[in-house]
Amino acid sequence: MKLFKNTNWLISERVISLFGGLLSNIYIARILGPEEFGKLNYLVATVILLQPLMKLGLHSIITRELCEHPTKHSEIIKTTFSIRMCTSILTFFGAIVSLYLIGFLENEMVLLFTILMIGQLFSPFEVYNYWFECNVNAKPVTISRTLSTLSFAVTKIIIVYLYKSLTALVIIVSIEFIMGYLVVYFCFKKYNVNSLQVATTKTSWKYALKLVKQSYWLVFSALAAAIYMKIDQVMLGYILTKSDVAIYSVAVKFSEMAYFIPVAIVTSLFPSIIKSKNEDSVLSYHNKLKFVMGGLFWLAFIGAVICTFISEKLITITYGDQYLESALLLNIHIWASLFVFVRALLSKWILTEKLYKFSLYTQGVGALTNIVLNTMWIPTYGAVGAAWATLFSVAMSSWLSLFLANKTRHMGYLMTVSPIYFIVKCLKNVVLTRIK
């Protein structure tokens, strides 16, 4: 029951935040037009590509550490915060200098990129959310973040209406990043009676080194994941125009709207997955994995079918005729969700089995596939080529690559049969219920 309530809070936050964010996004896109809106999405995609270097792949590792070592919460949180602060500062200066020197950003974009990156300097405060995840208590954080997101959605609409300025909008987006990170810290201070102990605890650099060594593979894995999920927008803006980025990003916005659902479900189930791994039989553990993956697959499948039929009307009603080309892109991109949904559990399985290097391996295959296909297809097919490249690369990363290594091949098999297993299991439960 606690897991169910926690999942509901996580999903509720994302649904409300996405709805508010979608409304502001639609208004911004209509007022700014494809060119300016494309610049905004180009900048945000670049920032997202850099986030793995700041987060250092510590999320799931720290959640596991907090669950397994309840008496060491203060040391774990403080040490993780210190690590994240170091990586955030290094990434901030390194990214601005290097991207400017190689000419990746035009002169006018450097200032806007710097403003967005300032917001990321506060990302270390995100570590306090791991404590809530460990305790399966998402309610305080979700309520606070939802209120913050909705407030900034209204603020962005007002700013665009008054100034119609991309610079002003970027400043608000950066402040939104900052508040999104800080509200987690404020919740932690309020709901954790030992919050003052965390502040006075010294950073254990020896423990920090141990964590970094564990996350070594996960850092590059997260970076590879960011590449194959966002490199399409960056390459579109670099090879073609910012307007192409705008058209493509509208499709991506709708396609990725539901990506929070598998993350929320699997995040809440993660403690029970660890317990099943340690206490249940291998068969029972594998059956649980198959059932969850099957459920995630069919959830994504239903959403993809519905979206395919309503895409044109959806784009026209929301973003307007100037973004109508996004409908075709959405019809392609939405089918990547089948693999993205199942990937949420695969990532946790890799962590549970401590196969960290395979996280990098699978994500790396996806990133490489996406870069190669985008390089070949964007110049010829434009945004349509980028959409197909993303679909193929996600399938390669989240499913097909598992069959290339002995230690992951069985998981590939479990994933392949999971949709059928889910249906059979559900039908069996229905029949047994009627018999009783």
XYZ file of N, CA and C in Angstrom, residues 147-365:
657
model
N 3.968 22.783 -6.907
C 3.625 24.192 -6.709
C 4.655 25.103 -7.363
N 5.926 24.728 -7.249
C 6.997 25.515 -7.854
C 6.882 25.506 -9.378
N 6.656 24.334 -9.943
C 6.553 24.204 -11.408
C 5.386 25.000 -11.966
N 4.229 24.904 -11.307
C 3.051 25.632 -11.773
C 3.244 27.141 -11.664
N 3.891 27.568 -10.579
C 4.160 29.005 -10.397
C 5.048 29.536 -11.513
N 6.058 28.776 -11.861
C 6.971 29.223 -12.915
C 6.347 29.089 -14.298
N 5.424 28.160 -14.471
C 4.714 28.059 -15.747
C 3.937 29.346 -16.012
N 3.255 29.845 -14.984
C 2.520 31.110 -15.094
C 3.479 32.271 -15.312
N 4.596 32.252 -14.574
C 5.587 33.323 -14.688
C 6.155 33.408 -16.105
N 6.453 32.263 -16.710
C 7.007 32.247 -18.073
C 6.014 32.807 -19.082
N 4.740 32.491 -18.900
C 3.712 33.020 -19.801
C 3.652 34.545 -19.692
N 3.699 35.044 -18.462
C 3.645 36.491 -18.239
C 4.864 37.183 -18.846
N 6.044 36.601 -18.649
C 7.280 37.201 -19.165
C 7.264 37.263 -20.691
N 6.851 36.179 -21.316
C 6.799 36.151 -22.787
C 5.762 37.135 -23.305
N 4.630 37.219 -22.612
C 3.575 38.157 -23.026
C 4.045 39.602 -22.930
N 4.773 39.931 -21.853
C 5.198 41.308 -21.633
C 6.402 41.703 -22.475
N 7.379 40.810 -22.589
C 8.654 41.190 -23.205
C 8.938 40.521 -24.549
N 8.324 39.347 -24.766
C 8.599 38.582 -25.999
C 10.105 38.459 -26.228
N 10.829 38.206 -25.139
C 12.296 38.167 -25.170
C 12.798 36.785 -24.783
N 13.655 36.217 -25.611
C 14.250 34.919 -25.304
C 15.178 35.019 -24.102
N 15.906 36.112 -23.983
C 16.831 36.300 -22.858
C 16.083 36.321 -21.535
N 15.001 37.067 -21.482
C 14.201 37.136 -20.251
C 13.650 35.762 -19.892
N 13.214 35.026 -20.906
C 12.671 33.692 -20.674
C 13.735 32.742 -20.149
N 14.941 32.804 -20.699
C 16.038 31.939 -20.255
C 16.387 32.223 -18.794
N 16.349 33.467 -18.388
C 16.613 33.823 -16.984
C 15.585 33.158 -16.065
N 14.326 33.202 -16.461
C 13.270 32.576 -15.655
C 13.448 31.063 -15.603
N 13.814 30.468 -16.721
C 14.039 29.015 -16.759
C 15.174 28.625 -15.820
N 16.237 29.432 -15.792
C 17.364 29.158 -14.903
C 16.945 29.262 -13.435
N 16.156 30.279 -13.116
C 15.656 30.432 -11.740
C 14.750 29.267 -11.379
N 13.984 28.789 -12.357
C 13.120 27.625 -12.132
C 13.959 26.391 -11.780
N 15.070 26.192 -12.479
C 15.990 25.098 -12.141
C 16.441 25.224 -10.682
N 16.839 26.431 -10.302
C 17.353 26.672 -8.952
C 16.313 26.336 -7.891
N 15.100 26.839 -8.074
C 14.045 26.589 -7.087
C 13.649 25.118 -7.050
N 13.685 24.464 -8.195
C 13.368 23.041 -8.230
C 14.323 22.218 -7.385
N 15.581 22.635 -7.346
C 16.571 21.936 -6.520
C 16.456 22.319 -5.035
N 16.196 23.602 -4.777
C 16.177 24.084 -3.394
C 14.961 23.589 -2.607
N 13.816 23.408 -3.273
C 12.631 22.958 -2.543
C 12.850 21.577 -1.934
N 13.669 20.760 -2.580
C 13.981 19.435 -2.032
C 14.741 19.582 -0.718
N 15.683 20.512 -0.699
C 16.467 20.755 0.526
C 15.569 21.266 1.653
N 14.672 22.184 1.337
C 13.770 22.727 2.357
C 12.856 21.641 2.919
N 12.397 20.741 2.062
C 11.579 19.615 2.522
C 12.370 18.702 3.445
N 13.621 18.480 3.104
C 14.482 17.630 3.917
C 14.663 18.228 5.318
N 14.888 19.534 5.377
C 15.054 20.211 6.672
C 13.804 20.102 7.520
N 12.656 20.119 6.875
C 11.401 20.087 7.612
C 11.032 18.691 8.090
N 11.280 17.684 7.277
C 10.784 16.336 7.575
C 11.837 15.379 8.136
N 13.101 15.772 8.113
C 14.149 14.920 8.680
C 14.637 15.541 9.983
N 14.415 14.827 11.078
C 14.784 15.360 12.393
C 16.295 15.468 12.552
N 17.044 14.769 11.705
C 18.505 14.788 11.786
C 19.133 15.693 10.724
N 18.367 16.629 10.188
C 18.883 17.487 9.116
C 20.068 18.335 9.577
N 20.036 18.785 10.831
C 21.149 19.581 11.360
C 22.414 18.744 11.473
N 22.233 17.442 11.740
C 23.381 16.547 11.847
C 24.087 16.410 10.502
N 23.325 16.439 9.426
C 23.912 16.373 8.083
C 24.790 17.596 7.842
N 24.304 18.765 8.264
C 25.041 20.011 8.036
C 26.369 20.024 8.780
N 26.412 19.401 9.935
C 27.639 19.410 10.752
C 28.557 18.226 10.475
N 28.065 17.252 9.742
C 28.876 16.074 9.419
C 29.963 16.439 8.412
N 31.146 15.921 8.628
C 32.248 16.197 7.705
C 32.193 15.251 6.499
N 32.626 15.772 5.393
C 32.694 14.956 4.179
C 33.775 13.895 4.317
N 33.407 12.658 4.026
C 34.380 11.564 4.038
C 34.906 11.373 2.614
N 36.089 11.913 2.342
C 36.640 11.825 0.987
C 37.058 10.402 0.638
N 37.337 9.616 1.666
C 37.641 8.209 1.430
C 36.394 7.494 0.932
N 35.266 7.793 1.583
C 33.999 7.211 1.155
C 33.590 7.768 -0.213
N 33.905 9.048 -0.451
C 33.609 9.683 -1.728
C 34.325 8.967 -2.868
N 35.585 8.625 -2.633
C 36.359 7.909 -3.645
C 35.743 6.543 -3.941
N 35.254 5.893 -2.888
C 34.606 4.588 -3.044
C 33.344 4.717 -3.902
N 32.562 5.769 -3.655
C 31.337 5.988 -4.425
C 31.647 6.290 -5.885
N 32.666 7.109 -6.100
C 33.047 7.474 -7.465
C 33.506 6.245 -8.234
N 34.242 5.365 -7.572
C 34.700 4.138 -8.223
C 33.511 3.257 -8.617
N 32.496 3.211 -7.733
C 31.312 2.407 -8.037
C 30.518 2.992 -9.201
N 30.531 4.320 -9.289
C 29.711 4.998 -10.304
C 30.452 5.199 -11.617
N 31.680 4.729 -11.683
C 32.519 4.964 -12.862
C 31.801 4.597 -14.157
N 31.244 3.401 -14.183
C 30.565 2.946 -15.391
C 29.249 3.677 -15.600
N 28.570 4.001 -14.494
C 27.265 4.643 -14.586
C 27.354 6.072 -15.108
N 28.477 6.761 -14.839
C 28.656 8.131 -15.330
C 28.621 8.138 -16.851
N 29.447 7.311 -17.445
C 29.519 7.255 -18.900
C 28.236 6.671 -19.486
N 27.583 5.793 -18.712
C 26.314 5.242 -19.163
C 25.261 6.339 -19.240
N 25.184 7.167 -18.192
C 24.213 8.264 -18.177
C 24.521 9.267 -19.280
N 25.806 9.510 -19.511
C 26.205 10.431 -20.576
C 25.794 9.869 -21.936
N 26.012 8.572 -22.111
C 25.617 7.926 -23.361
C 24.105 7.976 -23.547
N 23.358 7.795 -22.441
C 21.891 7.861 -22.507
C 21.433 9.251 -22.906
N 22.064 10.265 -22.320
C 21.718 11.649 -22.665
C 22.030 11.929 -24.134
N 23.120 11.346 -24.608
C 23.503 11.554 -26.010
C 22.460 10.972 -26.948
N 22.065 9.704 -26.703
C 21.142 9.104 -27.666
C 19.705 9.622 -27.505
N 19.416 10.324 -26.386
C 18.086 10.904 -26.226
C 18.022 12.363 -26.675
N 19.168 13.085 -26.646
C 19.140 14.524 -26.927
C 20.055 14.957 -28.069
N 20.957 14.093 -28.507
C 21.910 14.502 -29.539
C 21.191 14.829 -30.852
N 20.015 14.246 -31.059
C 19.267 14.523 -32.286
C 18.926 16.010 -32.401
N 18.462 16.616 -31.298
C 18.119 18.038 -31.320
C 19.356 18.912 -31.505
N 20.436 18.527 -30.859
C 21.674 19.298 -30.973
C 22.222 19.217 -32.398
N 22.214 18.012 -32.975
C 22.734 17.842 -34.339
C 21.840 18.521 -35.374
N 20.527 18.502 -35.132
C 19.615 19.200 -36.033
C 19.928 20.696 -36.074
N 20.133 21.279 -34.875
C 20.437 22.703 -34.802
C 21.789 23.042 -35.388
N 22.717 22.112 -35.289
C 24.075 22.342 -35.784
C 24.168 22.139 -37.297
N 23.475 21.113 -37.815
C 23.542 20.783 -39.242
C 22.532 21.595 -40.050
N 21.295 21.720 -39.531
C 20.243 22.429 -40.263
C 19.976 23.790 -39.616
N 18.751 24.025 -39.166
C 18.414 25.328 -38.581
C 17.752 25.148 -37.220
N 17.655 26.255 -36.472
C 16.989 26.218 -35.170
C 15.487 25.999 -35.340
N 14.924 26.396 -36.481
C 13.504 26.151 -36.744
C 13.225 24.648 -36.836
N 14.163 23.892 -37.429
C 14.019 22.432 -37.493
C 14.021 21.834 -36.091
N 14.830 22.422 -35.223
C 14.871 21.970 -33.829
C 13.509 22.193 -33.174
N 12.892 23.349 -33.445
C 11.588 23.668 -32.871
C 10.525 22.664 -33.311
N 10.470 22.382 -34.613
C 9.497 21.424 -35.147
C 9.702 20.049 -34.524
N 10.950 19.652 -34.446
C 11.282 18.332 -33.891
C 10.989 18.274 -32.389
N 11.317 19.349 -31.666
C 11.150 19.361 -30.214
C 9.690 19.288 -29.797
N 8.796 19.838 -30.628
C 7.363 19.742 -30.334
C 6.934 18.275 -30.329
N 7.389 17.511 -31.320
C 7.080 16.077 -31.367
C 7.679 15.352 -30.171
N 8.906 15.704 -29.841
C 9.592 15.061 -28.720
C 8.887 15.361 -27.397
N 8.394 16.596 -27.244
C 7.695 16.977 -26.014
C 6.519 16.057 -25.753
N 5.712 15.828 -26.798
C 4.554 14.941 -26.642
C 4.987 13.495 -26.451
N 5.994 13.074 -27.198
C 6.452 11.691 -27.123
C 7.014 11.350 -25.747
N 7.714 12.307 -25.152
C 8.375 12.058 -23.869
C 7.518 12.411 -22.661
N 6.298 12.871 -22.892
C 5.448 13.283 -21.770
C 5.192 12.152 -20.779
N 5.126 10.940 -21.291
C 4.794 9.801 -20.426
C 6.019 9.082 -19.884
N 7.221 9.576 -20.184
C 8.430 8.870 -19.753
C 8.583 8.830 -18.238
N 7.904 9.720 -17.538
C 7.992 9.733 -16.079
C 7.271 8.533 -15.469
N 6.297 7.970 -16.196
C 5.478 6.901 -15.618
C 6.311 5.665 -15.268
N 7.106 5.102 -16.198
C 7.911 3.934 -15.816
C 8.938 4.261 -14.737
N 9.490 5.471 -14.772
C 10.477 5.863 -13.756
C 9.826 5.902 -12.381
N 8.619 6.477 -12.317
C 7.905 6.557 -11.036
C 7.547 5.169 -10.518
N 7.067 4.304 -11.421
C 6.679 2.955 -11.021
C 7.891 2.164 -10.536
N 8.955 2.188 -11.321
C 10.148 1.399 -10.980
C 10.858 1.962 -9.759
N 10.867 3.287 -9.598
C 11.491 3.894 -8.421
C 10.813 3.422 -7.137
N 9.493 3.336 -7.169
C 8.749 2.864 -5.996
C 8.933 1.367 -5.771
N 9.122 0.610 -6.869
C 9.283 -0.840 -6.758
C 10.709 -1.274 -6.447
N 11.670 -0.340 -6.594
C 13.083 -0.695 -6.472
C 13.424 -1.378 -5.141
N 12.968 -0.856 -3.989
C 13.270 -1.556 -2.726
C 12.764 -2.993 -2.702
N 11.562 -3.234 -3.262
C 11.016 -4.595 -3.272
C 11.763 -5.484 -4.259
N 12.305 -4.890 -5.321
C 13.107 -5.653 -6.288
C 14.395 -6.135 -5.631
N 15.021 -5.245 -4.866
C 16.235 -5.615 -4.135
C 15.928 -6.730 -3.142
N 14.783 -6.612 -2.452
C 14.382 -7.634 -1.479
C 14.138 -8.968 -2.166
N 13.473 -8.942 -3.317
C 13.207 -10.172 -4.057
C 14.498 -10.825 -4.510
N 15.454 -10.023 -4.930
C 16.754 -10.533 -5.365
C 17.466 -11.249 -4.215
N 17.361 -10.697 -3.008
C 18.091 -11.234 -1.856
C 17.368 -12.374 -1.148
N 16.029 -12.409 -1.218
C 15.281 -13.360 -0.396
C 14.518 -14.418 -1.191
N 14.072 -14.097 -2.407
C 13.252 -15.044 -3.170
C 14.116 -15.984 -4.014
N 13.458 -17.002 -4.566
C 14.157 -17.913 -5.476
C 14.453 -17.196 -6.783
N 15.376 -17.742 -7.557
C 15.751 -17.127 -8.827
C 14.551 -17.068 -9.766
N 13.757 -18.155 -9.799
C 12.582 -18.211 -10.665
C 11.567 -17.139 -10.283
N 11.320 -17.008 -8.983
C 10.368 -16.006 -8.509
C 10.851 -14.591 -8.832
N 12.131 -14.372 -8.669
C 12.742 -13.066 -8.971
C 12.609 -12.739 -10.457
N 12.892 -13.706 -11.302
C 12.790 -13.497 -12.750
C 11.340 -13.305 -13.199
N 10.422 -14.038 -12.589
C 9.008 -13.875 -12.925
C 8.513 -12.480 -12.560
N 9.016 -11.958 -11.459
C 8.636 -10.607 -11.052
C 9.151 -9.582 -12.061
N 10.380 -9.794 -12.512
C 10.957 -8.901 -13.519
C 10.147 -8.952 -14.814
N 9.780 -10.160 -15.238
C 9.017 -10.311 -16.482
C 7.648 -9.647 -16.377
N 7.012 -9.803 -15.242
C 5.682 -9.237 -15.072
C 5.715 -7.707 -15.129
N 6.684 -7.123 -14.450
C 6.796 -5.656 -14.446
C 7.140 -5.149 -15.841
N 8.114 -5.794 -16.513
C 8.487 -5.368 -17.865
C 7.324 -5.517 -18.836
N 6.571 -6.610 -18.722
C 5.415 -6.813 -19.589
C 4.366 -5.732 -19.388
N 4.121 -5.382 -18.145
C 3.159 -4.332 -17.850
C 3.593 -2.992 -18.413
N 4.877 -2.677 -18.281
C 5.410 -1.432 -18.822
C 5.309 -1.405 -20.347
N 5.576 -2.550 -20.983
C 5.500 -2.628 -22.445
C 4.092 -2.328 -22.942
N 3.096 -2.983 -22.377
C 1.723 -2.800 -22.860
C 1.190 -1.414 -22.533
N 1.646 -0.850 -21.443
C 1.262 0.522 -21.104
C 1.759 1.488 -22.188
N 3.018 1.295 -22.602
C 3.590 2.138 -23.655
C 2.921 1.879 -25.005
N 2.608 0.618 -25.281
C 1.994 0.252 -26.557
C 0.635 0.931 -26.733
N -0.179 0.889 -25.710
C -1.505 1.517 -25.774
C -1.376 3.022 -26.020
N -0.452 3.643 -25.302
C -0.235 5.078 -25.478
C 0.242 5.421 -26.876
N 1.126 4.599 -27.445
C 1.666 4.848 -28.782
C 0.583 4.727 -29.849
N -0.282 3.736 -29.720
C -1.372 3.546 -30.685
C -2.319 4.748 -30.669
N -2.716 5.158 -29.486
C -3.626 6.307 -29.366
C -3.001 7.559 -29.965
N -1.733 7.798 -29.628
C -1.036 8.995 -30.098
C -0.911 9.013 -31.624
N -0.668 7.857 -32.219
C -0.521 7.768 -33.672
C -1.794 8.211 -34.398
N -2.942 7.885 -33.843
C -4.211 8.222 -34.487
C -4.615 9.690 -34.311
N -4.149 10.320 -33.246
C -4.612 11.694 -32.968
C -3.523 12.739 -33.159
N -2.364 12.366 -33.674
C -1.202 13.268 -33.708
C -1.463 14.579 -34.457
N -2.064 14.505 -35.656
C -2.273 15.716 -36.446
C -3.198 16.703 -35.748
N -4.318 16.205 -35.255
C -5.244 17.085 -34.547
C -4.607 17.629 -33.270
N -3.840 16.780 -32.612
C -3.181 17.186 -31.371
C -2.230 18.358 -31.608
N -1.420 18.263 -32.644
C -0.453 19.323 -32.949
C -1.164 20.597 -33.403
N -2.153 20.463 -34.272
C -2.865 21.624 -34.810
C -3.593 22.392 -33.713
N -4.287 21.681 -32.849
C -5.055 22.320 -31.780
C -4.145 23.021 -30.776
N -3.021 22.404 -30.471
C -2.144 22.953 -29.428
C -1.151 23.985 -29.975
N -0.244 23.552 -30.817
C 0.838 24.434 -31.264
C 0.500 25.249 -32.511
N -0.523 24.828 -33.270
C -0.911 25.581 -34.444
C -0.339 25.009 -35.730
N -0.813 25.552 -36.843
C -0.425 25.043 -38.163
C 1.061 25.207 -38.459
N 1.724 26.199 -37.843
C 3.139 26.419 -38.127
C 4.022 25.276 -37.628
N 3.434 24.424 -36.764
C 4.181 23.271 -36.248
C 3.571 21.944 -36.719
N 2.737 21.972 -37.761
C 2.029 20.779 -38.212
C 2.967 19.655 -38.656
N 4.146 20.007 -39.158
C 5.125 18.988 -39.575
C 5.527 18.080 -38.418
N 5.303 18.534 -37.200
C 5.668 17.746 -36.024
C 4.852 16.458 -35.916
N 3.668 16.431 -36.531
C 2.790 15.257 -36.421
C 3.451 14.002 -36.988
N 4.064 14.126 -38.160
C 4.750 12.984 -38.771
C 5.903 12.511 -37.885
N 6.634 13.450 -37.337
C 7.759 13.108 -36.458
C 7.267 12.410 -35.198
N 6.137 12.869 -34.671
C 5.560 12.261 -33.470
C 5.132 10.820 -33.733
N 4.574 10.567 -34.927
C 4.138 9.207 -35.274
C 5.297 8.216 -35.287
N 6.487 8.714 -35.543
C 7.681 7.853 -35.540
C 8.279 7.770 -34.140
N 8.479 8.925 -33.534
C 9.196 9.021 -32.256
C 8.455 8.342 -31.108
N 7.128 8.349 -31.152
C 6.334 7.817 -30.042
C 6.582 6.329 -29.811
N 6.970 5.592 -30.870
C 7.166 4.149 -30.728
C 8.457 3.802 -29.999
N 9.304 4.786 -29.790
C 10.492 4.551 -28.958
C 10.107 4.331 -27.506
N 8.900 4.770 -27.131
C 8.449 4.635 -25.741
C 8.341 3.172 -25.309
N 8.093 2.249 -26.268
C 8.020 0.835 -25.911
C 9.319 0.371 -25.262
N 10.424 0.841 -25.792
C 11.735 0.443 -25.272
C 12.157 1.302 -24.076
N 11.754 2.567 -24.086
C 12.091 3.461 -22.976
C 11.413 3.005 -21.688
N 10.157 2.589 -21.787
C 9.427 2.137 -20.598
C 10.118 0.929 -19.960
N 10.471 -0.031 -20.794
C 11.100 -1.250 -20.271
C 12.517 -0.955 -19.777
N 13.175 0.018 -20.401
C 14.528 0.400 -20.015
C 14.589 0.868 -18.565
N 13.493 1.438 -18.068
C 13.460 1.920 -16.684
C 13.754 0.788 -15.705
N 13.182 -0.380 -15.968
C 13.442 -1.526 -15.099
C 14.811 -2.123 -15.383
N 15.212 -2.139 -16.644
C 16.519 -2.678 -16.998
C 17.635 -1.945 -16.255
N 17.518 -0.633 -16.146
C 18.539 0.157 -15.454
C 18.643 -0.251 -13.989
N 17.500 -0.494 -13.352
C 17.511 -0.913 -11.949
C 18.057 -2.342 -11.813
N 17.744 -3.197 -12.785
C 18.260 -4.572 -12.752
C 19.781 -4.578 -12.851
N 20.318 -3.752 -13.720
C 21.771 -3.648 -13.865
C 22.413 -3.232 -12.544
N 21.762 -2.296 -11.849
C 22.273 -1.838 -10.555
C 22.172 -2.943 -9.508
N 21.036 -3.620 -9.478
C 20.827 -4.696 -8.510
C 21.837 -5.827 -8.695
N 22.136 -6.143 -9.948
C 23.088 -7.213 -10.250
C 24.539 -6.725 -10.231
N 24.712 -5.400 -10.025
C 26.041 -4.767 -9.981
C 26.823 -4.984 -11.289
N 26.106 -4.903 -12.387
C 26.721 -5.028 -13.711
C 26.904 -3.637 -14.317
N 27.610 -2.781 -13.592
C 27.683 -1.365 -13.955
C 28.243 -1.146 -15.363
N 29.240 -1.915 -15.738
C 29.860 -1.683 -17.037
C 28.904 -1.999 -18.186
N 27.910 -2.865 -17.923
C 26.948 -3.179 -18.968
C 25.937 -2.054 -19.172
N 25.788 -1.213 -18.149
C 24.968 -0.018 -18.316
C 25.615 0.889 -19.355
N 26.924 1.070 -19.216
C 27.670 1.856 -20.206
C 27.648 1.170 -21.567
N 27.786 -0.124 -21.543
C 27.836 -0.896 -22.796
C 26.551 -0.717 -23.604
N 25.406 -0.907 -22.948
C 24.132 -0.810 -23.661
C 23.831 0.630 -24.088
N 24.064 1.576 -23.161
C 23.811 2.979 -23.497
C 24.789 3.469 -24.568
N 26.028 2.985 -24.485
C 27.035 3.382 -25.462
C 26.683 2.918 -26.865
N 26.155 1.695 -26.962
C 25.716 1.177 -28.261
C 24.608 2.056 -28.824
